Amino acid sequence: MDFVPAEIGTPITVEIAEIAAPSTTLVPTSTPNRISKDAIRTSLRASTGDAIFAALFSIATGAVLLGNFLVELDASPVVFGLVSSIPMLAHLFQPVGAYLSERSTSRFQYSLRTHGVARLLWLILVIGIASFSWGWLDSNQLAILSLSILLCTHFLGGLAIASCLSWIAMLVPRQLRGRYFGLRNSLANLTELVGLPLAGLAISHWYGGSIQGYGVILLVGIFFGIVSLGCQYFQVDMNPQLQNTYYASSSQTSKIQADSSPNQLSETSGAISFPQILTTDNDLISSIQKNSNYLVFLLYFGCWTFAVNLSAPFFNLYLLDTLNLDVSWVTFYNSLRAGAHMLMLIVWGKLSDKIGNRWILISTGTLIAVIPWLWLRIGSSPLDLWLWLPLLHIFIGANWGGVDLCNNNLQIEIAPLKNQSIYFAIAAAIAGVSGALGATLGGFIAQFAGSFGIAEVFIVSGILRLASLIPLIIKKDLGSKSEII
């Protein structure tokens, strides 16, 4: 572990220094007024801090610890399928959220009203765990409460995701996009690498039991989730209405020039009239229909998400329930995956800037496709627990880094700058529906197909993962900028 700080620390200074170079360009999203290079650097540092603290929040509310919590409540495989499908179903509300965010005057204020409320709602589950400890709720009621909180919070989060992605996408210079997002995501994964096993140990050794321990970790995670939103205060605030108006009447990009106050980005919004802002539905539909790259990406993204989530929810369940491993071991394995993910993100980021995103998605996607078949070889022997499970999680993390980063970058590259968050939201909604269908279908198969049910799910998932890569192979010019308007 001694080498990790050296690998992470060096690129930070390099990447931020490059942003200050005179040749750096940035789309003036909110207004054609000038934005200072110092404001850009501060915004990117704040966004990195946001990602780190959000990772701590995600540890507390994520699949591993929440999954172990549900195992302690004796939840059924259908519940695990719902836990995985609810976040994806919430993506259905992303187009609504994108529509609302495009008619707001501040990305930051919109994020506070959505993400802020969503994270505070987890306090209800903390109260529910306390009530369970006092005997006021039974395990079934607490499981239902958990699903209800998960549904409400991800609904609100779904309203905010597209807006936040559009916000940060416009702050990152295109030539540094792969490296910056690789570094940002790598630091978030480093946080998960350290935080997840510590949280797992705290829960498994909590004197009041693992359920009470999870309640304490959840409370700490909520605090860090609010801190992450505080980091967004230091990002240059964007006015979506001015962004759309500007790109309706001028070129897509221009160079960053002399300094100006970031507050100008919101102060001038009153000068824009509603007819200037409004983009008709017909124009938007026509733009989508003409963008063949975007349509191919939607086909690939939807099929891929369905295939992945057909089996993904059941890997941790297999470890916790079938192999009966302690949660501390499961968090250790997931930390190995996060570490591999973290280290490879920097590599994938640099490669994506050089060779593009499509080839990385094809190569890493092929390797990811065989993962469900590898799980079929895992048992509970000492060799499996001490060798093959750690190697498998390292393999998963290293390749998923390329898939996650390049899916994100390819989506940003393909989506037009005008009404960008709506394009992000449509892609997320399609992926959410297909992913939720996959997770739900996998849950029913695993529960009702007998002892061979999970094995069937893993086999089919691998086949469908390979098939979903066909659109990427056929569409050789995917990612071309020719269709961006």
CSV table of C-alpha atoms in Angstrom, one decimal:
chain,number,residue,atom,x,y,z
A,1,MET,CA,0.0,0.0,0.0
A,2,ASP,CA,3.0,2.3,0.3
A,3,PHE,CA,3.0,3.0,-3.4
A,4,VAL,CA,-0.5,4.3,-3.6
A,5,PRO,CA,0.1,7.9,-2.4
A,6,ALA,CA,3.0,8.3,-4.8
A,7,GLU,CA,0.9,7.2,-7.8
A,8,ILE,CA,-2.1,9.4,-6.8
A,9,GLY,CA,-0.2,12.4,-5.5
A,10,THR,CA,1.9,13.2,-8.6
A,11,PRO,CA,-0.9,13.5,-11.2
A,12,ILE,CA,-2.9,15.9,-9.2
A,13,THR,CA,-0.4,18.8,-9.6
A,14,VAL,CA,0.2,17.9,-13.2
A,15,GLU,CA,-3.4,17.8,-14.2
A,16,ILE,CA,-4.4,21.1,-12.5
A,17,ALA,CA,-1.3,22.8,-13.9
A,18,GLU,CA,-2.3,21.8,-17.4
A,19,ILE,CA,-5.7,23.3,-17.0
A,20,ALA,CA,-4.1,26.7,-16.6
A,21,ALA,CA,-2.3,26.5,-19.9
A,22,PRO,CA,-3.1,29.3,-22.4
A,23,SER,CA,-4.4,26.8,-25.0
A,24,THR,CA,-7.1,25.5,-22.7
A,25,THR,CA,-10.6,25.9,-24.1
A,26,LEU,CA,-13.9,25.6,-22.3
A,27,VAL,CA,-17.5,26.0,-23.4
A,28,PRO,CA,-19.0,29.1,-21.7
A,29,THR,CA,-22.0,27.1,-20.6
A,30,SER,CA,-24.0,29.6,-18.8
A,31,THR,CA,-23.2,32.8,-20.6
A,32,PRO,CA,-20.8,34.0,-23.3
A,33,ASN,CA,-19.1,36.1,-20.6
A,34,ARG,CA,-15.5,35.2,-19.6
A,35,ILE,CA,-14.7,32.8,-16.9
A,36,SER,CA,-11.3,33.0,-15.0
A,37,LYS,CA,-8.9,30.1,-15.2
A,38,ASP,CA,-8.6,30.3,-11.4
A,39,ALA,CA,-12.3,29.7,-11.1
A,40,ILE,CA,-12.0,26.7,-13.4
A,41,ARG,CA,-9.2,25.2,-11.3
A,42,THR,CA,-11.1,25.9,-8.0
A,43,SER,CA,-14.2,24.2,-9.5
A,44,LEU,CA,-12.4,21.1,-10.6
A,45,ARG,CA,-10.8,20.8,-7.1
A,46,ALA,CA,-14.2,21.3,-5.5
A,47,SER,CA,-15.7,18.6,-7.8
A,48,THR,CA,-13.0,16.2,-6.8
A,49,GLY,CA,-13.8,16.9,-3.1
A,50,ASP,CA,-17.4,16.3,-3.9
A,51,ALA,CA,-16.6,12.9,-5.4
A,52,ILE,CA,-14.5,11.9,-2.4
A,53,PHE,CA,-17.1,12.7,0.3
A,54,ALA,CA,-19.9,11.3,-1.9
A,55,ALA,CA,-18.0,8.1,-2.0
A,56,LEU,CA,-18.1,7.9,1.8
A,57,PHE,CA,-21.8,8.5,1.6
A,58,SER,CA,-22.1,5.7,-1.0
A,59,ILE,CA,-20.2,3.3,1.2
A,60,ALA,CA,-23.0,3.6,3.9
A,61,THR,CA,-25.9,3.3,1.5
A,62,GLY,CA,-24.3,1.0,-1.1
A,63,ALA,CA,-24.8,-2.5,-2.1
A,64,VAL,CA,-22.3,-4.3,0.2
A,65,LEU,CA,-23.3,-2.8,3.6
A,66,LEU,CA,-27.0,-2.5,2.7
A,67,GLY,CA,-26.9,-6.0,1.4
A,68,ASN,CA,-25.4,-7.4,4.6
A,69,PHE,CA,-28.1,-5.4,6.5
A,70,LEU,CA,-30.8,-7.1,4.5
A,71,VAL,CA,-29.2,-10.5,5.0
A,72,GLU,CA,-29.3,-9.9,8.8
A,73,LEU,CA,-33.0,-9.2,8.3
A,74,ASP,CA,-33.5,-12.5,6.4
A,75,ALA,CA,-34.6,-10.8,3.3
A,76,SER,CA,-35.5,-12.9,0.2
A,77,PRO,CA,-33.7,-12.9,-3.2
A,78,VAL,CA,-36.6,-10.9,-4.6
A,79,VAL,CA,-35.8,-8.1,-2.1
A,80,PHE,CA,-32.2,-8.1,-3.3
A,81,GLY,CA,-33.4,-7.9,-6.9
A,82,LEU,CA,-35.6,-4.9,-5.9
A,83,VAL,CA,-32.7,-3.2,-4.1
A,84,SER,CA,-30.7,-3.3,-7.4
A,85,SER,CA,-33.7,-2.5,-9.6
A,86,ILE,CA,-35.0,0.5,-7.6
A,87,PRO,CA,-31.9,2.7,-8.3
A,88,MET,CA,-32.2,1.9,-12.0
A,89,LEU,CA,-35.9,2.5,-12.2
A,90,ALA,CA,-35.3,5.9,-10.6
A,91,HIS,CA,-33.5,6.8,-13.8
A,92,LEU,CA,-36.9,6.9,-15.5
A,93,PHE,CA,-37.3,10.3,-13.7
A,94,GLN,CA,-34.1,11.7,-15.2
A,95,PRO,CA,-35.8,13.2,-18.3
A,96,VAL,CA,-38.2,14.9,-15.9
A,97,GLY,CA,-35.3,16.1,-13.8
A,98,ALA,CA,-33.4,17.3,-16.9
A,99,TYR,CA,-36.5,19.2,-18.1
A,100,LEU,CA,-36.9,20.9,-14.7
A,101,SER,CA,-33.2,21.6,-14.3
A,102,GLU,CA,-33.0,23.2,-17.8
A,103,ARG,CA,-35.6,25.7,-16.6
A,104,SER,CA,-33.8,26.5,-13.3
A,105,THR,CA,-31.4,29.4,-13.0
A,106,SER,CA,-28.7,27.6,-10.9
A,107,ARG,CA,-27.2,24.1,-11.1
A,108,PHE,CA,-26.1,24.4,-7.4
A,109,GLN,CA,-29.5,25.4,-6.1
A,110,TYR,CA,-31.2,22.6,-8.1
A,111,SER,CA,-28.7,20.1,-6.7
A,112,LEU,CA,-29.4,21.2,-3.1
A,113,ARG,CA,-33.2,20.7,-3.6
A,114,THR,CA,-32.8,17.2,-4.9
A,115,HIS,CA,-29.6,15.5,-3.7
A,116,GLY,CA,-29.8,17.4,-0.3
A,117,VAL,CA,-33.3,16.2,0.5
A,118,ALA,CA,-32.5,12.7,-0.8
A,119,ARG,CA,-29.6,12.3,1.5
A,120,LEU,CA,-31.4,13.6,4.5
A,121,LEU,CA,-34.2,11.1,4.0
A,122,TRP,CA,-31.8,8.3,5.0
A,123,LEU,CA,-32.2,9.7,8.6
A,124,ILE,CA,-35.6,8.0,8.6
A,125,LEU,CA,-33.9,4.6,8.2
A,126,VAL,CA,-31.5,5.4,11.1
A,127,ILE,CA,-34.6,6.1,13.2
A,128,GLY,CA,-36.1,2.8,12.0
A,129,ILE,CA,-33.0,0.9,13.0
A,130,ALA,CA,-33.3,2.4,16.5
A,131,SER,CA,-36.9,1.5,16.6
A,132,PHE,CA,-36.1,-2.1,15.6
A,133,SER,CA,-33.5,-2.3,18.5
A,134,TRP,CA,-36.2,-1.1,20.9
A,135,GLY,CA,-38.6,-3.7,19.6
A,136,TRP,CA,-41.0,-1.3,18.0
A,137,LEU,CA,-40.5,-2.7,14.4
A,138,ASP,CA,-40.0,-6.3,13.3
A,139,SER,CA,-37.5,-7.4,10.6
A,140,ASN,CA,-40.0,-7.5,7.8
A,141,GLN,CA,-41.2,-3.9,8.6
A,142,LEU,CA,-37.7,-2.7,8.7
A,143,ALA,CA,-36.9,-4.3,5.3
A,144,ILE,CA,-40.0,-2.6,3.8
A,145,LEU,CA,-38.9,0.7,5.3
A,146,SER,CA,-35.5,0.2,3.8
A,147,LEU,CA,-36.9,-0.4,0.3
A,148,SER,CA,-39.2,2.7,0.7
A,149,ILE,CA,-36.3,4.9,1.7
A,150,LEU,CA,-34.3,3.5,-1.2
A,151,LEU,CA,-37.1,4.3,-3.6
A,152,CYS,CA,-37.7,7.9,-2.4
A,153,THR,CA,-34.0,8.8,-2.2
A,154,HIS,CA,-33.2,7.4,-5.7
A,155,PHE,CA,-36.2,9.1,-7.2
A,156,LEU,CA,-34.9,12.5,-5.9
A,157,GLY,CA,-31.4,11.5,-7.0
A,158,GLY,CA,-32.7,10.6,-10.4
A,159,LEU,CA,-34.0,14.1,-10.8
A,160,ALA,CA,-30.5,15.5,-10.2
A,161,ILE,CA,-28.0,13.2,-11.9
A,162,ALA,CA,-28.3,14.6,-15.4
A,163,SER,CA,-28.0,18.2,-14.2
A,164,CYS,CA,-24.9,17.5,-12.2
A,165,LEU,CA,-23.3,15.5,-15.0
A,166,SER,CA,-23.9,18.4,-17.5
A,167,TRP,CA,-22.6,20.9,-14.9
A,168,ILE,CA,-19.2,19.1,-14.4
A,169,ALA,CA,-18.9,18.2,-18.1
A,170,MET,CA,-19.0,21.8,-19.1
A,171,LEU,CA,-16.3,22.7,-16.6
A,172,VAL,CA,-13.7,20.1,-17.8
A,173,PRO,CA,-11.7,21.0,-20.9
A,174,ARG,CA,-12.3,18.4,-23.5
A,175,GLN,CA,-8.6,17.6,-24.1
A,176,LEU,CA,-8.2,16.7,-20.4
A,177,ARG,CA,-11.6,14.9,-19.9
A,178,GLY,CA,-10.2,11.4,-19.8
A,179,ARG,CA,-7.4,12.2,-17.4
A,180,TYR,CA,-9.4,14.4,-15.1
A,181,PHE,CA,-12.3,12.0,-14.8
A,182,GLY,CA,-9.8,9.2,-14.4
A,183,LEU,CA,-8.1,11.0,-11.6
A,184,ARG,CA,-11.3,12.1,-9.9
A,185,ASN,CA,-12.8,8.7,-10.0
A,186,SER,CA,-9.6,7.1,-8.9
A,187,LEU,CA,-9.5,9.3,-5.7
A,188,ALA,CA,-13.1,8.4,-5.1
A,189,ASN,CA,-12.2,4.7,-5.4
A,190,LEU,CA,-9.2,5.2,-3.1
A,191,THR,CA,-11.7,6.5,-0.5
A,192,GLU,CA,-13.8,3.4,-1.0
A,193,LEU,CA,-10.8,1.2,-0.7
A,194,VAL,CA,-10.0,2.6,2.7
A,195,GLY,CA,-13.4,3.3,4.0
A,196,LEU,CA,-15.3,0.2,3.0
A,197,PRO,CA,-13.3,-2.4,5.0
A,198,LEU,CA,-13.2,-0.1,8.0
A,199,ALA,CA,-17.0,0.3,7.9
A,200,GLY,CA,-17.3,-3.5,7.5
A,201,LEU,CA,-15.1,-4.1,10.5
A,202,ALA,CA,-17.0,-1.6,12.6
A,203,ILE,CA,-20.3,-3.2,11.8
A,204,SER,CA,-19.3,-6.8,12.4
A,205,HIS,CA,-17.7,-5.9,15.7
A,206,TRP,CA,-20.3,-3.4,17.0
A,207,TYR,CA,-21.2,-4.3,20.6
A,208,GLY,CA,-24.9,-3.9,20.0
A,209,GLY,CA,-24.9,-6.2,16.9
A,210,SER,CA,-24.4,-5.7,13.2
A,211,ILE,CA,-27.8,-4.1,12.6
A,212,GLN,CA,-27.1,-1.4,15.2
A,213,GLY,CA,-23.6,-1.0,13.8
A,214,TYR,CA,-25.0,-0.4,10.3
A,215,GLY,CA,-27.2,2.4,11.8
A,216,VAL,CA,-24.2,4.2,13.2
A,217,ILE,CA,-22.2,3.9,9.9
A,218,LEU,CA,-25.3,5.1,8.0
A,219,LEU,CA,-25.5,8.2,10.3
A,220,VAL,CA,-21.8,9.0,9.6
A,221,GLY,CA,-22.3,8.5,5.9
A,222,ILE,CA,-25.2,11.0,5.8
A,223,PHE,CA,-23.0,13.6,7.4
A,224,PHE,CA,-20.3,13.1,4.7
A,225,GLY,CA,-23.1,13.2,2.1
A,226,ILE,CA,-24.0,16.7,3.2
A,227,VAL,CA,-20.4,17.7,3.3
A,228,SER,CA,-20.0,16.6,-0.4
A,229,LEU,CA,-22.9,19.0,-1.3
A,230,GLY,CA,-21.0,21.8,0.5
A,231,CYS,CA,-18.1,21.2,-1.9
A,232,GLN,CA,-20.4,22.1,-4.8
A,233,TYR,CA,-20.7,25.6,-3.4
A,234,PHE,CA,-17.1,26.3,-4.6
A,235,GLN,CA,-17.8,25.3,-8.2
A,236,VAL,CA,-18.7,27.9,-10.8
A,237,ASP,CA,-22.4,27.9,-10.8
A,238,MET,CA,-24.1,27.5,-14.2
A,239,ASN,CA,-27.3,28.9,-15.5
A,240,PRO,CA,-29.0,26.3,-17.8
A,241,GLN,CA,-31.3,28.9,-19.4
A,242,LEU,CA,-28.3,31.0,-20.5
A,243,GLN,CA,-26.5,27.9,-21.7
A,244,ASN,CA,-29.3,26.9,-24.1
A,245,THR,CA,-29.9,30.5,-25.3
A,246,TYR,CA,-26.2,31.0,-26.0
A,247,TYR,CA,-25.9,27.8,-28.0
A,248,ALA,CA,-29.1,28.6,-29.9
A,249,SER,CA,-27.5,31.8,-31.3
A,250,SER,CA,-23.7,31.2,-31.3
A,251,SER,CA,-20.9,28.8,-31.9
A,252,GLN,CA,-20.4,25.8,-29.7
A,253,THR,CA,-17.0,26.6,-28.2
A,254,SER,CA,-14.8,29.6,-27.5
A,255,LYS,CA,-11.6,30.1,-25.6
A,256,ILE,CA,-11.4,31.1,-22.0
A,257,GLN,CA,-10.2,34.7,-21.8
A,258,ALA,CA,-9.8,37.3,-19.1
A,259,ASP,CA,-11.2,37.0,-15.6
A,260,SER,CA,-14.7,37.6,-14.6
A,261,SER,CA,-16.8,37.0,-11.5
A,262,PRO,CA,-18.5,33.6,-11.4
A,263,ASN,CA,-21.5,35.3,-9.8
A,264,GLN,CA,-22.2,36.9,-13.2
A,265,LEU,CA,-23.3,33.5,-14.4
A,266,SER,CA,-26.5,33.8,-12.5
A,267,GLU,CA,-27.0,37.5,-12.2
A,268,THR,CA,-27.8,38.0,-15.9
A,269,SER,CA,-30.5,35.4,-16.1
A,270,GLY,CA,-33.3,38.0,-15.8
A,271,ALA,CA,-32.4,39.5,-19.1
A,272,ILE,CA,-33.4,36.4,-21.0
A,273,SER,CA,-36.9,36.1,-22.2
A,274,PHE,CA,-38.9,32.9,-22.1
A,275,PRO,CA,-39.3,32.7,-25.9
A,276,GLN,CA,-35.6,32.8,-26.3
A,277,ILE,CA,-35.1,29.9,-23.9
A,278,LEU,CA,-37.8,27.6,-25.0
A,279,THR,CA,-36.8,24.8,-27.3
A,280,THR,CA,-39.8,23.0,-28.9
A,281,ASP,CA,-40.3,19.3,-28.5
A,282,ASN,CA,-40.3,18.8,-32.3
A,283,ASP,CA,-36.8,20.4,-32.5
A,284,LEU,CA,-35.5,18.1,-29.8
A,285,ILE,CA,-37.0,15.0,-31.3
A,286,SER,CA,-35.7,15.9,-34.7
A,287,SER,CA,-32.2,16.4,-33.2
A,288,ILE,CA,-32.2,13.0,-31.6
A,289,GLN,CA,-33.5,11.3,-34.7
A,290,LYS,CA,-30.6,12.8,-36.8
A,291,ASN,CA,-27.9,11.8,-34.3
A,292,SER,CA,-27.2,8.2,-35.3
A,293,ASN,CA,-24.3,8.0,-32.9
A,294,TYR,CA,-26.5,8.8,-30.0
A,295,LEU,CA,-29.2,6.2,-31.1
A,296,VAL,CA,-26.5,3.5,-31.4
A,297,PHE,CA,-25.2,4.4,-28.0
A,298,LEU,CA,-28.7,4.1,-26.5
A,299,LEU,CA,-29.1,0.6,-28.1
A,300,TYR,CA,-25.7,-0.5,-26.7
A,301,PHE,CA,-26.2,1.1,-23.3
A,302,GLY,CA,-29.7,-0.4,-22.7
A,303,CYS,CA,-28.7,-3.9,-23.7
A,304,TRP,CA,-25.5,-3.8,-21.7
A,305,THR,CA,-27.2,-2.6,-18.6
A,306,PHE,CA,-29.8,-5.3,-18.8
A,307,ALA,CA,-27.2,-8.0,-19.3
A,308,VAL,CA,-25.0,-6.8,-16.5
A,309,ASN,CA,-27.8,-6.4,-13.9
A,310,LEU,CA,-29.3,-9.8,-14.7
A,311,SER,CA,-26.5,-11.3,-12.5
A,312,ALA,CA,-24.7,-8.4,-10.7
A,313,PRO,CA,-27.1,-8.2,-7.7
A,314,PHE,CA,-26.4,-11.7,-6.7
A,315,PHE,CA,-22.6,-11.8,-6.4
A,316,ASN,CA,-22.6,-10.3,-2.9
A,317,LEU,CA,-25.6,-12.4,-2.0
A,318,TYR,CA,-23.7,-15.5,-3.1
A,319,LEU,CA,-20.8,-14.6,-0.8
A,320,LEU,CA,-22.9,-13.6,2.2
A,321,ASP,CA,-25.6,-16.2,2.0
A,322,THR,CA,-24.4,-19.2,0.0
A,323,LEU,CA,-20.8,-19.2,1.2
A,324,ASN,CA,-21.8,-17.7,4.5
A,325,LEU,CA,-18.9,-15.3,4.7
A,326,ASP,CA,-18.6,-12.6,7.3
A,327,VAL,CA,-19.3,-9.1,6.0
A,328,SER,CA,-15.8,-8.0,6.9
A,329,TRP,CA,-14.4,-10.5,4.3
A,330,VAL,CA,-16.9,-9.3,1.7
A,331,THR,CA,-15.9,-5.7,2.3
A,332,PHE,CA,-12.2,-6.8,2.0
A,333,TYR,CA,-12.9,-8.4,-1.4
A,334,ASN,CA,-14.8,-5.3,-2.6
A,335,SER,CA,-11.9,-3.1,-1.4
A,336,LEU,CA,-9.5,-5.1,-3.6
A,337,ARG,CA,-11.8,-4.4,-6.5
A,338,ALA,CA,-12.0,-0.7,-5.6
A,339,GLY,CA,-8.2,-0.6,-5.4
A,340,ALA,CA,-7.8,-2.2,-8.9
A,341,HIS,CA,-10.5,0.1,-10.2
A,342,MET,CA,-8.7,3.1,-8.7
A,343,LEU,CA,-5.3,2.3,-10.1
A,344,MET,CA,-6.5,1.4,-13.6
A,345,LEU,CA,-8.8,4.5,-13.9
A,346,ILE,CA,-5.7,6.7,-14.4
A,347,VAL,CA,-4.4,4.3,-17.1
A,348,TRP,CA,-7.8,4.1,-18.8
A,349,GLY,CA,-8.2,7.9,-18.7
A,350,LYS,CA,-4.9,8.5,-20.5
A,351,LEU,CA,-5.7,5.8,-23.0
A,352,SER,CA,-9.1,7.2,-23.8
A,353,ASP,CA,-7.6,10.6,-24.6
A,354,LYS,CA,-5.2,8.9,-27.0
A,355,ILE,CA,-7.2,6.1,-28.7
A,356,GLY,CA,-10.8,7.0,-28.0
A,357,ASN,CA,-13.5,5.3,-25.9
A,358,ARG,CA,-15.0,2.8,-28.3
A,359,TRP,CA,-12.1,0.4,-28.5
A,360,ILE,CA,-11.6,0.4,-24.7
A,361,LEU,CA,-15.3,-0.4,-24.3
A,362,ILE,CA,-15.1,-3.3,-26.7
A,363,SER,CA,-12.0,-4.8,-25.1
A,364,THR,CA,-12.9,-4.3,-21.5
A,365,GLY,CA,-16.5,-5.2,-22.2
A,366,THR,CA,-15.5,-8.6,-23.6
A,367,LEU,CA,-13.5,-9.3,-20.4
A,368,ILE,CA,-16.4,-8.2,-18.2
A,369,ALA,CA,-18.7,-10.5,-20.1
A,370,VAL,CA,-16.9,-13.6,-18.9
A,371,ILE,CA,-17.1,-12.6,-15.2
A,372,PRO,CA,-20.4,-14.4,-14.5
A,373,TRP,CA,-19.0,-17.6,-15.9
A,374,LEU,CA,-15.9,-17.3,-13.6
A,375,TRP,CA,-18.2,-17.0,-10.6
A,376,LEU,CA,-19.5,-20.5,-11.3
A,377,ARG,CA,-16.0,-21.9,-10.5
A,378,ILE,CA,-16.0,-20.2,-7.0
A,379,GLY,CA,-16.7,-22.4,-4.0
A,380,SER,CA,-15.9,-22.2,-0.3
A,381,SER,CA,-12.5,-24.0,-0.3
A,382,PRO,CA,-9.5,-22.3,1.2
A,383,LEU,CA,-7.9,-21.9,-2.2
A,384,ASP,CA,-11.0,-20.2,-3.5
A,385,LEU,CA,-11.3,-17.9,-0.5
A,386,TRP,CA,-7.6,-16.9,-0.3
A,387,LEU,CA,-6.6,-16.9,-4.0
A,388,TRP,CA,-9.4,-17.0,-6.6
A,389,LEU,CA,-11.8,-14.6,-4.9
A,390,PRO,CA,-9.2,-11.9,-4.4
A,391,LEU,CA,-7.9,-12.4,-8.0
A,392,LEU,CA,-11.5,-12.3,-9.4
A,393,HIS,CA,-12.3,-9.0,-7.6
A,394,ILE,CA,-9.0,-7.4,-8.8
A,395,PHE,CA,-9.9,-8.6,-12.4
A,396,ILE,CA,-13.4,-7.1,-12.1
A,397,GLY,CA,-12.2,-3.8,-10.7
A,398,ALA,CA,-9.5,-3.3,-13.3
A,399,ASN,CA,-11.8,-3.8,-16.2
A,400,TRP,CA,-14.8,-2.1,-14.8
A,401,GLY,CA,-12.7,1.1,-14.5
A,402,GLY,CA,-12.4,1.2,-18.3
A,403,VAL,CA,-16.1,0.5,-18.8
A,404,ASP,CA,-17.3,3.1,-16.4
A,405,LEU,CA,-15.0,5.9,-17.5
A,406,CYS,CA,-15.5,5.4,-21.2
A,407,ASN,CA,-19.2,5.0,-21.0
A,408,ASN,CA,-19.3,8.4,-19.3
A,409,ASN,CA,-16.8,10.0,-21.7
A,410,LEU,CA,-18.5,8.6,-24.8
A,411,GLN,CA,-21.9,9.9,-23.6
A,412,ILE,CA,-20.5,13.4,-23.0
A,413,GLU,CA,-18.8,13.3,-26.4
A,414,ILE,CA,-21.9,12.3,-28.3
A,415,ALA,CA,-24.5,14.4,-26.6
A,416,PRO,CA,-25.1,17.9,-28.2
A,417,LEU,CA,-24.2,20.9,-26.0
A,418,LYS,CA,-27.6,22.4,-26.2
A,419,ASN,CA,-30.1,20.7,-23.9
A,420,GLN,CA,-27.2,18.4,-22.9
A,421,SER,CA,-28.7,17.2,-19.7
A,422,ILE,CA,-31.8,16.0,-21.5
A,423,TYR,CA,-29.7,13.7,-23.7
A,424,PHE,CA,-28.0,12.4,-20.6
A,425,ALA,CA,-31.3,11.8,-18.9
A,426,ILE,CA,-32.8,9.9,-21.8
A,427,ALA,CA,-29.8,7.6,-21.9
A,428,ALA,CA,-30.0,7.1,-18.1
A,429,ALA,CA,-33.8,6.4,-18.3
A,430,ILE,CA,-33.4,3.7,-21.0
A,431,ALA,CA,-30.5,2.1,-19.1
A,432,GLY,CA,-32.5,2.4,-15.9
A,433,VAL,CA,-35.5,0.6,-17.3
A,434,SER,CA,-33.4,-2.2,-18.9
A,435,GLY,CA,-31.2,-2.6,-15.8
A,436,ALA,CA,-34.2,-2.8,-13.5
A,437,LEU,CA,-35.8,-5.4,-15.7
A,438,GLY,CA,-32.6,-7.4,-15.7
A,439,ALA,CA,-32.2,-7.2,-11.9
A,440,THR,CA,-35.9,-8.1,-11.3
A,441,LEU,CA,-35.9,-10.9,-13.7
A,442,GLY,CA,-32.7,-12.3,-12.3
A,443,GLY,CA,-34.2,-12.1,-8.8
A,444,PHE,CA,-37.2,-14.2,-9.7
A,445,ILE,CA,-35.2,-16.7,-11.6
A,446,ALA,CA,-32.8,-17.1,-8.7
A,447,GLN,CA,-35.6,-17.6,-6.2
A,448,PHE,CA,-38.0,-19.8,-8.2
A,449,ALA,CA,-35.7,-21.9,-10.5
A,450,GLY,CA,-34.4,-24.0,-7.7
A,451,SER,CA,-30.8,-24.7,-6.7
A,452,PHE,CA,-29.6,-24.2,-10.3
A,453,GLY,CA,-31.3,-20.8,-10.5
A,454,ILE,CA,-28.3,-18.5,-9.9
A,455,ALA,CA,-26.1,-20.6,-12.2
A,456,GLU,CA,-28.6,-20.1,-15.0
A,457,VAL,CA,-28.7,-16.4,-14.4
A,458,PHE,CA,-24.9,-16.2,-14.6
A,459,ILE,CA,-24.7,-18.2,-17.8
A,460,VAL,CA,-27.3,-16.2,-19.6
A,461,SER,CA,-25.9,-12.9,-18.3
A,462,GLY,CA,-22.5,-13.7,-19.8
A,463,ILE,CA,-24.0,-14.5,-23.2
A,464,LEU,CA,-26.1,-11.3,-23.3
A,465,ARG,CA,-23.1,-9.1,-22.2
A,466,LEU,CA,-21.2,-10.3,-25.3
A,467,ALA,CA,-24.2,-9.7,-27.6
A,468,SER,CA,-24.7,-6.1,-26.3
A,469,LEU,CA,-21.2,-5.2,-27.6
A,470,ILE,CA,-22.3,-5.8,-31.2
A,471,PRO,CA,-23.5,-2.1,-31.8
A,472,LEU,CA,-20.1,-0.8,-30.7
A,473,ILE,CA,-18.3,-3.2,-33.2
A,474,ILE,CA,-20.6,-2.3,-36.1
A,475,LYS,CA,-20.7,1.4,-35.6
A,476,LYS,CA,-17.0,2.2,-36.3
A,477,ASP,CA,-17.4,6.0,-36.2
A,478,LEU,CA,-19.1,6.0,-32.8
A,479,GLY,CA,-18.0,9.1,-31.0
A,480,SER,CA,-17.6,11.3,-34.0
A,481,LYS,CA,-18.2,15.0,-33.3
A,482,SER,CA,-19.8,15.6,-36.7
A,483,GLU,CA,-23.4,15.4,-35.4
A,484,ILE,CA,-23.0,17.7,-32.4
A,485,ILE,CA,-25.0,20.9,-32.7
